PDB file of C-alpha atoms and ligand atoms in Angstrom:
ATOM      1  CA  MET W   1       0.000   0.000   0.000  1.00  0.00           C
ATOM      2  CA  LEU W   2       2.392   2.673  -1.224  1.00  0.00           C
ATOM      3  CA  LEU W   3      -0.230   5.413  -1.672  1.00  0.00           C
ATOM      4  CA  ASN W   4      -2.521   4.736   1.258  1.00  0.00           C
ATOM      5  CA  GLY W   5      -4.925   7.649   1.854  1.00  0.00           C
ATOM      6  CA  LYS W   6      -3.382   9.748  -0.933  1.00  0.00           C
ATOM      7  CA  THR W   7      -5.406  11.436  -3.662  1.00  0.00           C
ATOM      8  CA  ALA W   8      -4.164  11.108  -7.224  1.00  0.00           C
ATOM      9  CA  VAL W   9      -5.393  12.782 -10.405  1.00  0.00           C
ATOM     10  CA  VAL W  10      -4.501  11.054 -13.669  1.00  0.00           C
ATOM     11  CA  THR W  11      -5.274  12.705 -17.022  1.00  0.00           C
ATOM     12  CA  GLY W  12      -6.069  10.624 -20.098  1.00  0.00           C
ATOM     13  CA  ALA W  13      -6.794   7.676 -17.823  1.00  0.00           C
ATOM     14  CA  ALA W  14      -9.909   6.332 -19.551  1.00  0.00           C
ATOM     15  CA  GLN W  15      -7.687   3.788 -21.320  1.00  0.00           C
ATOM     16  CA  GLY W  16      -4.127   2.684 -22.020  1.00  0.00           C
ATOM     17  CA  ILE W  17      -1.170   3.758 -19.887  1.00  0.00           C
ATOM     18  CA  GLY W  18      -3.239   6.248 -17.864  1.00  0.00           C
ATOM     19  CA  LEU W  19      -5.809   3.608 -16.967  1.00  0.00           C
ATOM     20  CA  ALA W  20      -3.057   1.195 -15.902  1.00  0.00           C
ATOM     21  CA  ILE W  21      -1.621   3.949 -13.684  1.00  0.00           C
ATOM     22  CA  ALA W  22      -5.054   4.679 -12.165  1.00  0.00           C
ATOM     23  CA  GLU W  23      -5.624   0.963 -11.482  1.00  0.00           C
ATOM     24  CA  LEU W  24      -2.231   0.428  -9.883  1.00  0.00           C
ATOM     25  CA  PHE W  25      -2.536   3.569  -7.739  1.00  0.00           C
ATOM     26  CA  ALA W  26      -6.010   2.492  -6.562  1.00  0.00           C
ATOM     27  CA  GLY W  27      -4.599  -0.931  -5.725  1.00  0.00           C
ATOM     28  CA  HIS W  28      -2.044   0.836  -3.533  1.00  0.00           C
ATOM     29  CA  GLY W  29      -4.726   2.634  -1.547  1.00  0.00           C
ATOM     30  CA  ALA W  30      -5.012   5.886  -3.512  1.00  0.00           C
ATOM     31  CA  ARG W  31      -8.275   7.662  -4.161  1.00  0.00           C
ATOM     32  CA  VAL W  32      -8.110   8.322  -7.876  1.00  0.00           C
ATOM     33  CA  VAL W  33      -9.696  10.977 -10.050  1.00  0.00           C
ATOM     34  CA  ILE W  34      -9.697  10.247 -13.768  1.00  0.00           C
ATOM     35  CA  GLY W  35      -9.793  13.167 -16.173  1.00  0.00           C
ATOM     36  CA  ASP W  36     -10.379  12.395 -19.837  1.00  0.00           C
ATOM     37  CA  LEU W  37     -12.020  13.744 -22.983  1.00  0.00           C
ATOM     38  CA  ASN W  38     -14.031  10.528 -23.064  1.00  0.00           C
ATOM     39  CA  LEU W  39     -16.328  10.875 -20.037  1.00  0.00           C
ATOM     40  CA  GLU W  40     -18.204   7.635 -20.615  1.00  0.00           C
ATOM     41  CA  ALA W  41     -15.043   5.516 -20.587  1.00  0.00           C
ATOM     42  CA  ALA W  42     -13.631   7.530 -17.673  1.00  0.00           C
ATOM     43  CA  GLU W  43     -16.784   6.889 -15.629  1.00  0.00           C
ATOM     44  CA  ALA W  44     -16.755   3.183 -16.460  1.00  0.00           C
ATOM     45  CA  ALA W  45     -13.115   2.995 -15.344  1.00  0.00           C
ATOM     46  CA  ALA W  46     -13.730   4.945 -12.133  1.00  0.00           C
ATOM     47  CA  GLU W  47     -16.599   2.643 -11.175  1.00  0.00           C
ATOM     48  CA  LYS W  48     -14.189  -0.289 -10.994  1.00  0.00           C
ATOM     49  CA  LEU W  49     -11.594   1.540  -8.896  1.00  0.00           C
ATOM     50  CA  GLY W  50     -13.315   1.778  -5.520  1.00  0.00           C
ATOM     51  CA  PRO W  51     -13.312   5.312  -4.131  1.00  0.00           C
ATOM     52  CA  ALA W  52     -12.729   7.121  -7.414  1.00  0.00           C
ATOM     53  CA  ARG W  53     -14.223   9.873  -9.519  1.00  0.00           C
ATOM     54  CA  ALA W  54     -14.308  10.737 -13.201  1.00  0.00           C
ATOM     55  CA  ALA W  55     -14.530  14.131 -14.851  1.00  0.00           C
ATOM     56  CA  ARG W  56     -14.652  15.227 -18.461  1.00  0.00           C
ATOM     57  CA  CYS W  57     -11.494  17.209 -18.983  1.00  0.00           C
ATOM     58  CA  ASP W  58      -9.744  18.621 -22.016  1.00  0.00           C
ATOM     59  CA  VAL W  59      -6.241  19.251 -20.696  1.00  0.00           C
ATOM     60  CA  THR W  60      -5.682  22.062 -23.201  1.00  0.00           C
ATOM     61  CA  ARG W  61      -8.321  24.092 -21.365  1.00  0.00           C
ATOM     62  CA  ALA W  62      -7.148  25.589 -18.087  1.00  0.00           C
ATOM     63  CA  ALA W  63     -10.720  25.822 -16.760  1.00  0.00           C
ATOM     64  CA  ASP W  64     -11.217  22.068 -17.325  1.00  0.00           C
ATOM     65  CA  VAL W  65      -8.032  21.272 -15.394  1.00  0.00           C
ATOM     66  CA  ASP W  66      -9.158  23.585 -12.589  1.00  0.00           C
ATOM     67  CA  ALA W  67     -12.467  21.717 -12.436  1.00  0.00           C
ATOM     68  CA  LEU W  68     -10.677  18.348 -12.437  1.00  0.00           C
ATOM     69  CA  ILE W  69      -8.524  19.327  -9.485  1.00  0.00           C
ATOM     70  CA  ALA W  70     -11.540  20.823  -7.715  1.00  0.00           C
ATOM     71  CA  THR W  71     -13.277  17.449  -8.104  1.00  0.00           C
ATOM     72  CA  ALA W  72     -10.376  15.790  -6.259  1.00  0.00           C
ATOM     73  CA  LEU W  73     -10.355  18.391  -3.504  1.00  0.00           C
ATOM     74  CA  GLU W  74     -14.125  18.296  -3.029  1.00  0.00           C
ATOM     75  CA  ALA W  75     -14.374  14.513  -3.051  1.00  0.00           C
ATOM     76  CA  PHE W  76     -11.233  13.604  -1.113  1.00  0.00           C
ATOM     77  CA  GLY W  77      -9.844  16.771   0.494  1.00  0.00           C
ATOM     78  CA  SER W  78      -6.305  16.761  -0.926  1.00  0.00           C
ATOM     79  CA  LEU W  79      -4.209  16.452  -4.061  1.00  0.00           C
ATOM     80  CA  ASP W  80      -1.066  14.422  -3.448  1.00  0.00           C
ATOM     81  CA  VAL W  81      -0.199  13.078  -6.888  1.00  0.00           C
ATOM     82  CA  MET W  82      -0.774  14.525 -10.364  1.00  0.00           C
ATOM     83  CA  VAL W  83      -0.016  12.454 -13.435  1.00  0.00           C
ATOM     84  CA  ASN W  84      -0.051  14.368 -16.712  1.00  0.00           C
ATOM     85  CA  ASN W  85      -0.565  11.539 -19.182  1.00  0.00           C
ATOM     86  CA  ALA W  86      -3.214  12.623 -21.734  1.00  0.00           C
ATOM     87  CA  GLY W  87      -1.867  12.437 -25.240  1.00  0.00           C
ATOM     88  CA  ILE W  88      -2.494  12.153 -28.966  1.00  0.00           C
ATOM     89  CA  THR W  89      -0.427  11.605 -32.089  1.00  0.00           C
ATOM     90  CA  ARG W  90      -0.834  13.256 -35.485  1.00  0.00           C
ATOM     91  CA  ASP W  91       2.102  11.725 -37.325  1.00  0.00           C
ATOM     92  CA  ALA W  92       3.181  13.087 -40.697  1.00  0.00           C
ATOM     93  CA  THR W  93       6.484  14.035 -42.299  1.00  0.00           C
ATOM     94  CA  LEU W  94       7.608  17.669 -42.356  1.00  0.00           C
ATOM     95  CA  ARG W  95       6.492  17.820 -45.975  1.00  0.00           C
ATOM     96  CA  THR W  96       2.913  16.797 -45.255  1.00  0.00           C
ATOM     97  CA  MET W  97       2.194  17.807 -41.640  1.00  0.00           C
ATOM     98  CA  THR W  98      -0.388  20.563 -41.438  1.00  0.00           C
ATOM     99  CA  GLU W  99      -0.094  23.510 -39.108  1.00  0.00           C
ATOM    100  CA  GLU W 100      -3.226  22.232 -37.395  1.00  0.00           C
ATOM    101  CA  GLN W 101      -1.609  18.832 -36.723  1.00  0.00           C
ATOM    102  CA  PHE W 102       1.429  20.575 -35.265  1.00  0.00           C
ATOM    103  CA  ASP W 103      -0.660  22.845 -33.053  1.00  0.00           C
ATOM    104  CA  GLN W 104      -2.946  20.039 -31.823  1.00  0.00           C
ATOM    105  CA  VAL W 105      -0.078  17.885 -30.610  1.00  0.00           C
ATOM    106  CA  ILE W 106       1.802  20.767 -28.991  1.00  0.00           C
ATOM    107  CA  ASP W 107      -1.419  21.865 -27.324  1.00  0.00           C
ATOM    108  CA  VAL W 108      -2.414  18.523 -25.796  1.00  0.00           C
ATOM    109  CA  HIS W 109       1.038  17.456 -24.613  1.00  0.00           C
ATOM    110  CA  LEU W 110       2.859  20.661 -23.830  1.00  0.00           C
ATOM    111  CA  LYS W 111       0.099  23.075 -22.859  1.00  0.00           C
ATOM    112  CA  GLY W 112      -1.820  20.201 -21.255  1.00  0.00           C
ATOM    113  CA  THR W 113       1.151  19.194 -19.111  1.00  0.00           C
ATOM    114  CA  TRP W 114       1.856  22.818 -18.276  1.00  0.00           C
ATOM    115  CA  ASN W 115      -1.764  23.281 -17.190  1.00  0.00           C
ATOM    116  CA  GLY W 116      -1.690  20.124 -15.073  1.00  0.00           C
ATOM    117  CA  THR W 117       1.664  20.969 -13.527  1.00  0.00           C
ATOM    118  CA  ARG W 118       0.899  24.572 -12.618  1.00  0.00           C
ATOM    119  CA  LYS W 119      -2.620  23.884 -11.357  1.00  0.00           C
ATOM    120  CA  ALA W 120      -1.489  20.924  -9.234  1.00  0.00           C
ATOM    121  CA  ALA W 121       1.516  22.901  -7.989  1.00  0.00           C
ATOM    122  CA  ALA W 122      -0.745  25.668  -6.708  1.00  0.00           C
ATOM    123  CA  VAL W 123      -2.466  23.202  -4.381  1.00  0.00           C
ATOM    124  CA  MET W 124       0.612  21.150  -3.470  1.00  0.00           C
ATOM    125  CA  ARG W 125       2.680  24.236  -2.654  1.00  0.00           C
ATOM    126  CA  GLU W 126       0.166  25.153   0.049  1.00  0.00           C
ATOM    127  CA  GLN W 127       0.131  21.572   1.353  1.00  0.00           C
ATOM    128  CA  LYS W 128       3.952  21.548   1.360  1.00  0.00           C
ATOM    129  CA  SER W 129       3.911  18.132  -0.283  1.00  0.00           C
ATOM    130  CA  GLY W 130       3.116  16.448  -3.553  1.00  0.00           C
ATOM    131  CA  ALA W 131       4.470  14.516  -6.500  1.00  0.00           C
ATOM    132  CA  ILE W 132       3.927  15.364 -10.151  1.00  0.00           C
ATOM    133  CA  VAL W 133       4.654  12.753 -12.821  1.00  0.00           C
ATOM    134  CA  ASN W 134       4.750  13.863 -16.442  1.00  0.00           C
ATOM    135  CA  ILE W 135       4.595  11.366 -19.294  1.00  0.00           C
ATOM    136  CA  SER W 136       7.132  12.296 -21.964  1.00  0.00           C
ATOM    137  CA  SER W 137       8.344   9.797 -24.583  1.00  0.00           C
ATOM    138  CA  LEU W 138      11.503   8.307 -26.000  1.00  0.00           C
ATOM    139  CA  SER W 139      10.497  10.259 -29.114  1.00  0.00           C
ATOM    140  CA  GLY W 140      11.374  13.406 -27.157  1.00  0.00           C
ATOM    141  CA  LYS W 141      14.881  12.078 -26.442  1.00  0.00           C
ATOM    142  CA  VAL W 142      15.946  10.911 -29.897  1.00  0.00           C
ATOM    143  CA  GLY W 143      13.440  12.475 -32.315  1.00  0.00           C
ATOM    144  CA  MET W 144      11.432  10.156 -34.555  1.00  0.00           C
ATOM    145  CA  VAL W 145      10.600  10.347 -38.252  1.00  0.00           C
ATOM    146  CA  GLY W 146       7.073  11.627 -38.799  1.00  0.00           C
ATOM    147  CA  GLN W 147       6.891  13.115 -35.331  1.00  0.00           C
ATOM    148  CA  THR W 148       8.349  16.630 -35.500  1.00  0.00           C
ATOM    149  CA  ASN W 149       5.265  17.780 -33.559  1.00  0.00           C
ATOM    150  CA  TYR W 150       5.283  14.939 -31.015  1.00  0.00           C
ATOM    151  CA  SER W 151       9.071  14.838 -30.490  1.00  0.00           C
ATOM    152  CA  ALA W 152       9.086  18.614 -29.917  1.00  0.00           C
ATOM    153  CA  ALA W 153       6.214  18.382 -27.429  1.00  0.00           C
ATOM    154  CA  LYS W 154       7.708  15.420 -25.572  1.00  0.00           C
ATOM    155  CA  ALA W 155      11.163  17.054 -25.362  1.00  0.00           C
ATOM    156  CA  GLY W 156       9.390  20.176 -24.157  1.00  0.00           C
ATOM    157  CA  ILE W 157       7.829  18.197 -21.324  1.00  0.00           C
ATOM    158  CA  VAL W 158      11.332  17.342 -20.083  1.00  0.00           C
ATOM    159  CA  GLY W 159      12.353  21.011 -19.944  1.00  0.00           C
ATOM    160  CA  LEU W 160       9.044  21.973 -18.360  1.00  0.00           C
ATOM    161  CA  SER W 161       9.401  19.249 -15.705  1.00  0.00           C
ATOM    162  CA  LYS W 162      12.967  20.264 -14.795  1.00  0.00           C
ATOM    163  CA  ALA W 163      12.090  23.967 -14.570  1.00  0.00           C
ATOM    164  CA  ALA W 164       9.057  23.182 -12.410  1.00  0.00           C
ATOM    165  CA  ALA W 165      11.126  20.799 -10.259  1.00  0.00           C
ATOM    166  CA  LYS W 166      13.536  23.641  -9.497  1.00  0.00           C
ATOM    167  CA  GLU W 167      10.716  26.051  -8.669  1.00  0.00           C
ATOM    168  CA  LEU W 168       8.873  23.598  -6.428  1.00  0.00           C
ATOM    169  CA  ALA W 169      11.601  21.621  -4.629  1.00  0.00           C
ATOM    170  CA  HIS W 170      11.744  23.897  -1.602  1.00  0.00           C
ATOM    171  CA  HIS W 171       7.962  23.645  -1.262  1.00  0.00           C
ATOM    172  CA  GLY W 172       8.168  19.867  -0.798  1.00  0.00           C
ATOM    173  CA  VAL W 173       6.829  19.162  -4.288  1.00  0.00           C
ATOM    174  CA  ARG W 174       8.696  16.793  -6.614  1.00  0.00           C
ATOM    175  CA  VAL W 175       8.374  16.750 -10.401  1.00  0.00           C
ATOM    176  CA  ASN W 176       9.681  13.872 -12.509  1.00  0.00           C
ATOM    177  CA  ALA W 177       9.114  12.555 -16.018  1.00  0.00           C
ATOM    178  CA  ILE W 178       8.891   9.162 -17.693  1.00  0.00           C
ATOM    179  CA  GLN W 179       9.944   8.376 -21.247  1.00  0.00           C
ATOM    180  CA  PRO W 180       8.190   5.192 -22.375  1.00  0.00           C
ATOM    181  CA  GLY W 181       9.433   3.468 -25.499  1.00  0.00           C
ATOM    182  CA  LEU W 182       7.184   1.160 -27.517  1.00  0.00           C
ATOM    183  CA  ILE W 183       4.279   0.221 -25.241  1.00  0.00           C
ATOM    184  CA  ARG W 184       1.321  -1.892 -26.362  1.00  0.00           C
ATOM    185  CA  SER W 185      -1.769   0.369 -26.303  1.00  0.00           C
ATOM    186  CA  ALA W 186      -4.466   1.678 -28.646  1.00  0.00           C
ATOM    187  CA  MET W 187      -2.025   4.431 -29.678  1.00  0.00           C
ATOM    188  CA  THR W 188       0.620   1.977 -30.921  1.00  0.00           C
ATOM    189  CA  GLU W 189      -1.649  -0.820 -32.094  1.00  0.00           C
ATOM    190  CA  ALA W 190      -2.940   1.543 -34.784  1.00  0.00           C
ATOM    191  CA  MET W 191       0.569   1.388 -36.309  1.00  0.00           C
ATOM    192  CA  PRO W 192       1.187  -0.533 -39.577  1.00  0.00           C
ATOM    193  CA  ARG W 193       2.781  -3.970 -39.013  1.00  0.00           C
ATOM    194  CA  LYS W 194       5.975  -2.977 -40.857  1.00  0.00           C
ATOM    195  CA  ALA W 195       6.568   0.047 -38.624  1.00  0.00           C
ATOM    196  CA  TRP W 196       5.910  -2.071 -35.527  1.00  0.00           C
ATOM    197  CA  ASP W 197       8.464  -4.717 -36.614  1.00  0.00           C
ATOM    198  CA  GLN W 198      11.041  -2.032 -37.397  1.00  0.00           C
ATOM    199  CA  LYS W 199      10.703  -0.596 -33.908  1.00  0.00           C
ATOM    200  CA  LEU W 200      10.830  -4.034 -32.308  1.00  0.00           C
ATOM    201  CA  ALA W 201      14.199  -4.647 -33.979  1.00  0.00           C
ATOM    202  CA  GLU W 202      15.615  -1.607 -32.134  1.00  0.00           C
ATOM    203  CA  ILE W 203      14.760  -2.961 -28.678  1.00  0.00           C
ATOM    204  CA  PRO W 204      17.530  -4.893 -26.880  1.00  0.00           C
ATOM    205  CA  MET W 205      14.966  -6.707 -24.745  1.00  0.00           C
ATOM    206  CA  GLY W 206      13.287  -7.870 -27.954  1.00  0.00           C
ATOM    207  CA  ARG W 207       9.700  -7.040 -27.039  1.00  0.00           C
ATOM    208  CA  ALA W 208       7.297  -4.147 -26.621  1.00  0.00           C
ATOM    209  CA  GLY W 209       6.462  -2.980 -23.105  1.00  0.00           C
ATOM    210  CA  GLU W 210       3.125  -3.463 -21.387  1.00  0.00           C
ATOM    211  CA  VAL W 211       1.125  -0.608 -19.855  1.00  0.00           C
ATOM    212  CA  HIS W 212       1.612  -1.995 -16.330  1.00  0.00           C
ATOM    213  CA  GLU W 213       5.384  -1.687 -16.793  1.00  0.00           C
ATOM    214  CA  VAL W 214       4.986   2.087 -17.195  1.00  0.00           C
ATOM    215  CA  ALA W 215       2.461   2.226 -14.353  1.00  0.00           C
ATOM    216  CA  SER W 216       4.901   0.664 -11.882  1.00  0.00           C
ATOM    217  CA  VAL W 217       7.488   3.354 -12.627  1.00  0.00           C
ATOM    218  CA  ALA W 218       4.823   6.056 -12.235  1.00  0.00           C
ATOM    219  CA  LEU W 219       3.968   4.515  -8.853  1.00  0.00           C
ATOM    220  CA  PHE W 220       7.628   4.658  -7.825  1.00  0.00           C
ATOM    221  CA  LEU W 221       7.830   8.358  -8.760  1.00  0.00           C
ATOM    222  CA  ALA W 222       4.493   9.118  -7.079  1.00  0.00           C
ATOM    223  CA  CYS W 223       5.293   7.560  -3.710  1.00  0.00           C
ATOM    224  CA  ASP W 224       7.912   8.050  -1.020  1.00  0.00           C
ATOM    225  CA  LEU W 225      10.209   5.368  -2.461  1.00  0.00           C
ATOM    226  CA  SER W 226      11.522   8.200  -4.662  1.00  0.00           C
ATOM    227  CA  SER W 227      11.495  10.855  -1.918  1.00  0.00           C
ATOM    228  CA  TYR W 228      14.948  12.227  -2.860  1.00  0.00           C
ATOM    229  CA  MET W 229      14.324  12.343  -6.620  1.00  0.00           C
ATOM    230  CA  THR W 230      13.168  15.405  -8.527  1.00  0.00           C
ATOM    231  CA  GLY W 231      13.769  16.680 -12.056  1.00  0.00           C
ATOM    232  CA  THR W 232      14.652  13.199 -13.293  1.00  0.00           C
ATOM    233  CA  VAL W 233      13.653  11.444 -16.501  1.00  0.00           C
ATOM    234  CA  LEU W 234      13.205   7.684 -16.271  1.00  0.00           C
ATOM    235  CA  GLU W 235      13.304   5.633 -19.478  1.00  0.00           C
ATOM    236  CA  VAL W 236      10.962   2.647 -19.714  1.00  0.00           C
ATOM    237  CA  THR W 237      12.110   1.276 -23.038  1.00  0.00           C
ATOM    238  CA  GLY W 238      13.541  -2.232 -22.777  1.00  0.00           C
ATOM    239  CA  GLY W 239      16.914  -0.608 -23.449  1.00  0.00           C
ATOM    240  CA  ARG W 240      15.952   1.039 -26.755  1.00  0.00           C
ATOM    241  CA  PHE W 241      18.106   4.081 -27.623  1.00  0.00           C
ATOM    242  CA  MET W 242      19.818   3.966 -24.213  1.00  0.00           C
TER     243      MET W 242
HETATM  244  N1  NAD M 301       1.913   3.811 -26.093  1.00  0.00           N
HETATM  245  C1  NAD M 301       3.184   4.162 -26.240  1.00  0.00           C
HETATM  246  O1  NAD M 301       3.986   3.420 -26.836  1.00  0.00           O
HETATM  247  C2  NAD M 301       3.692   5.449 -25.663  1.00  0.00           C
HETATM  248  C3  NAD M 301       5.066   5.684 -25.730  1.00  0.00           C
HETATM  249  C4  NAD M 301       5.570   6.865 -25.200  1.00  0.00           C
HETATM  250  C5  NAD M 301       4.712   7.766 -24.624  1.00  0.00           C
HETATM  251  N2  NAD M 301       3.375   7.527 -24.584  1.00  0.00           N
HETATM  252  C6  NAD M 301       2.544   8.536 -23.955  1.00  0.00           C
HETATM  253  O2  NAD M 301       1.767   7.947 -22.933  1.00  0.00           O
HETATM  254  C7  NAD M 301       0.548   8.658 -22.783  1.00  0.00           C
HETATM  255  C8  NAD M 301      -0.623   7.690 -22.855  1.00  0.00           C
HETATM  256  O3  NAD M 301      -0.591   7.037 -24.111  1.00  0.00           O
HETATM  257  P1  NAD M 301      -1.462   5.744 -24.448  1.00  0.00           P
HETATM  258  O4  NAD M 301      -0.606   4.869 -25.276  1.00  0.00           O
HETATM  259  O5  NAD M 301      -2.091   5.196 -23.233  1.00  0.00           O
HETATM  260  O6  NAD M 301      -2.557   6.407 -25.418  1.00  0.00           O
HETATM  261  P2  NAD M 301      -4.123   6.154 -25.584  1.00  0.00           P
HETATM  262  O7  NAD M 301      -4.479   6.766 -26.902  1.00  0.00           O
HETATM  263  O8  NAD M 301      -4.456   4.702 -25.366  1.00  0.00           O
HETATM  264  O9  NAD M 301      -4.786   6.996 -24.388  1.00  0.00           O
HETATM  265  C9  NAD M 301      -4.732   8.388 -24.362  1.00  0.00           C
HETATM  266  C10 NAD M 301      -5.893   8.921 -23.545  1.00  0.00           C
HETATM  267  O10 NAD M 301      -5.778  10.358 -23.494  1.00  0.00           O
HETATM  268  C11 NAD M 301      -7.054  10.918 -23.703  1.00  0.00           C
HETATM  269  N3  NAD M 301      -6.917  12.267 -24.248  1.00  0.00           N
HETATM  270  C12 NAD M 301      -6.508  12.643 -25.478  1.00  0.00           C
HETATM  271  N4  NAD M 301      -6.536  13.976 -25.606  1.00  0.00           N
HETATM  272  C13 NAD M 301      -6.965  14.476 -24.428  1.00  0.00           C
HETATM  273  C14 NAD M 301      -7.202  15.788 -23.924  1.00  0.00           C
HETATM  274  N5  NAD M 301      -7.031  16.879 -24.702  1.00  0.00           N
HETATM  275  N6  NAD M 301      -7.622  15.933 -22.647  1.00  0.00           N
HETATM  276  C15 NAD M 301      -7.833  14.835 -21.867  1.00  0.00           C
HETATM  277  N7  NAD M 301      -7.637  13.583 -22.285  1.00  0.00           N
HETATM  278  C16 NAD M 301      -7.209  13.405 -23.556  1.00  0.00           C
HETATM  279  C17 NAD M 301      -7.755   9.960 -24.654  1.00  0.00           C
HETATM  280  O11 NAD M 301      -9.178  10.121 -24.603  1.00  0.00           O
HETATM  281  C18 NAD M 301      -7.275   8.608 -24.117  1.00  0.00           C
HETATM  282  O12 NAD M 301      -8.137   8.118 -23.116  1.00  0.00           O
HETATM  283  C19 NAD M 301       0.543   9.733 -23.876  1.00  0.00           C
HETATM  284  O13 NAD M 301       1.014  10.952 -23.373  1.00  0.00           O
HETATM  285  C20 NAD M 301       1.530   9.168 -24.883  1.00  0.00           C
HETATM  286  O14 NAD M 301       2.077  10.186 -25.683  1.00  0.00           O
HETATM  287  C21 NAD M 301       2.844   6.388 -25.095  1.00  0.00           C
END
């Protein structure tokens, strides 16, 4: 029970990595609030998690993130962990990517994570405690073909997390990031077989990761096991691009 009595908000947790994080946190005694664009799926997920709530939230909208955090405070009285996980891809090469595709991806990942980080920090600073976990990507470390928007946003999340970590450390608030590699989820299963096999060949461990293998690292960063860590970036990649 690593998060007993703690309240955690997880964005984009109606499915995939976020849902796995919400489930693992709940299993460790956390009261979880799921924020997602897809309210129906978020509510269905929350119902299975014991004391949990769901809220419709578009992370690009500051007012939605405010309301999400207010839901946690009203229902459970604190905000101890914030996981900024919501994400989308709009892959296209530089030649074909539209300005709209660029803006959408920057908005959801970078503005969304900024919104989640600053809004959570406002509460945690007063509490003098808290842990923020931001989901970046290996794409933000090495840059990937067809992802100038996504690689830029995910690299941006690293800079954002480190800057916030420096601002918040003396308030007892830690900020860390995770860079998952190829993880089996709806986002990656939409990929053509050839692209999947190409990526697999780059992974020393010879397999894709599972969502629970990202969730366990998020749990580590969210709980006191990592009490002396802030501003770090943990790679969950099976050794890919180490
Ligand atoms: N799957 C991977 O291989 C992988 C690798 C590296 C990083 N990531 C990152 O992990 C995170 C989760 O990815 P996933 O694979 O679980 O994807 P997913 O598509 O399965 O789930 C993403 C969730 O985010 C929600 N969402 C999208 N836009 C939103 C918005 N504006 N506001 C609120 N919610 C929104 C979706 O409704 C969905 O429930 C993302 O940030 C992604 O970039 C995934």
